[in-house]
Amino acid sequence: MSVWPEVTTAKSENRHEIKLSGATISKRISEEGLDKNVFQLTNINLLNISDTCLTKIPDEIKYLANLQSLLLYGNKMTEFNENITLLQKLKVLDVSRNQLTCIPDSLNKMKELTNINLSSNEISEMPKIGDMVNLITFDLSNNKITSFPDMEGGSFPHFTDFRIKGNLIEVLPAYIASTLQSLKNFDISDNQLTTIPGEIASMSKLKELNLKGNKLSDKRLKKLVDQCRTKQVLDYIREHCPKADNAQPTGKKGKKGKKEEPQPEENINDLCHSLKILHVDDDTLKVKIVENEVCNIRPFILCCIINDLRFDEALFKKFIQMQTKLHDTVCDKRNVATIATHDIEKMPPGNLVYTAKPPSKLKLTPLTRSRPFTGEQLFHQLTTEAEALRKEKKRNVYSGIHKYLYLLEGKPKYPCLEDSQGRVISFPPITNSDDTKMSHESKSMLVEVTSHSSLGACKTVMDKLLQECLMLGIGDEENSPYHTLTVQQVKVVDLEGNLKSVYPSRTDCVFDEASVKVFRLSKK
């Protein structure tokens, strides 16, 4: 078997990333097997073999000692090769949408893992999960797991996002309240739960709890789960669900059971940084999500509006630098989420639509470009530019926007955000439209965060972005040691108008810093 051209190119140019994906690669694998020369590329830190007929990853995977991201989603693998667990530098492991039935105990050896995606397999049981001090997100959705994974006593200080929906779990253990104290987003919907332990209500950092689609015996709780937000659900669990030690619920009333009234603006003082959140009303623009188009492409989006911007050229430059930094850090180089910002005054009135289109049908004028491109044309143009620039600079990897192109490779449709006139204003995770480009003269800004992984990832990124915007002082009237930022809530709804999410909600923008206060106000 001859060496595959992708492997030859990666070796000759000393690339640090290689992607083998789609129908062409799948055909080669079916005819001659995977080219094992790929496992001689010991300098690569990202290997993506996805959406092929691959049934097993070869043992030679263990030789890729510098690998940090291993993406094997959408294949036909039935066995988890234990040699994967020898990759001690691995941070991101995605083996979703395969046919795996079990996971080895040696997964616990992979102490550097930050993101694990085992969703959409045939897994019926998980090994005990011990200390994973770097773990942030864990997705076990849509398997055949009957018992909640044993994580009792483990250390998970950074574990914020856990998705285990679409399984057969009957009992939710009470210990997760003490073991998973950092959890912010917990989706255990569509399982077989009949009761919820009262300890869950003590998880102080929990912002989103999804219990829908379970067989809850408490009819009032079931109704709350279907109709209300996390705060009301947790309040009910605190008052009415027994703890595992059989202690009766306290039935305490008063402040915890009382709905908090919005604080009047006159109570806002100058001795702290102030984030003012205006409640959504009927006049506020909405984002309509076309779920059947984006569900397998990039299904999660949140938006909000920042008003009363007061940029100068220097401050605007800092804002752009901050956004770039967030893309590299909390967004994990756009692998987790992507941020886009738009000048509201350059958008026509009306609602937005978040959908996905074939590359040849999507059309926009990209940032810094003078003419419109289709998604297909832009992808090819950027790929050509990336190759030329990399060779000119004698680099091993792409830089700038070009380093994100692999996120779209092989996709049948591209996600996009359209304005009320059907004009594409955003093409995540690559670029915005030049038509709504921000500048130092912008006064109001639509902020958009999209993700292919979870809504919780969008919330984490958006919270961090608003905090950074506040501390930059982009909404200040005058020089002051304390800053102010005014944010307008935005709803995301489906095509029938049913609410999917609103941001910032009452569980969002909860900051540890004592110097930051959040004021939730009626829009005036």
CSV table of C-alpha atoms in Angstrom, one decimal, residues 9 53 140 179 280 297 381 433 495 518:
chain,number,residue,atom,x,y,z
A,9,THR,CA,2.3,16.2,3.0
A,53,CYS,CA,-15.9,3.2,8.0
A,140,LEU,CA,-22.0,10.1,27.9
A,179,THR,CA,-18.1,14.9,44.7
A,280,VAL,CA,-36.3,41.0,27.8
A,297,ILE,CA,-23.8,20.7,12.7
A,381,GLN,CA,-9.9,30.8,-0.8
A,433,SER,CA,-20.0,39.6,7.8
A,495,LEU,CA,-39.8,28.3,14.7
A,518,VAL,CA,-25.1,42.2,39.1
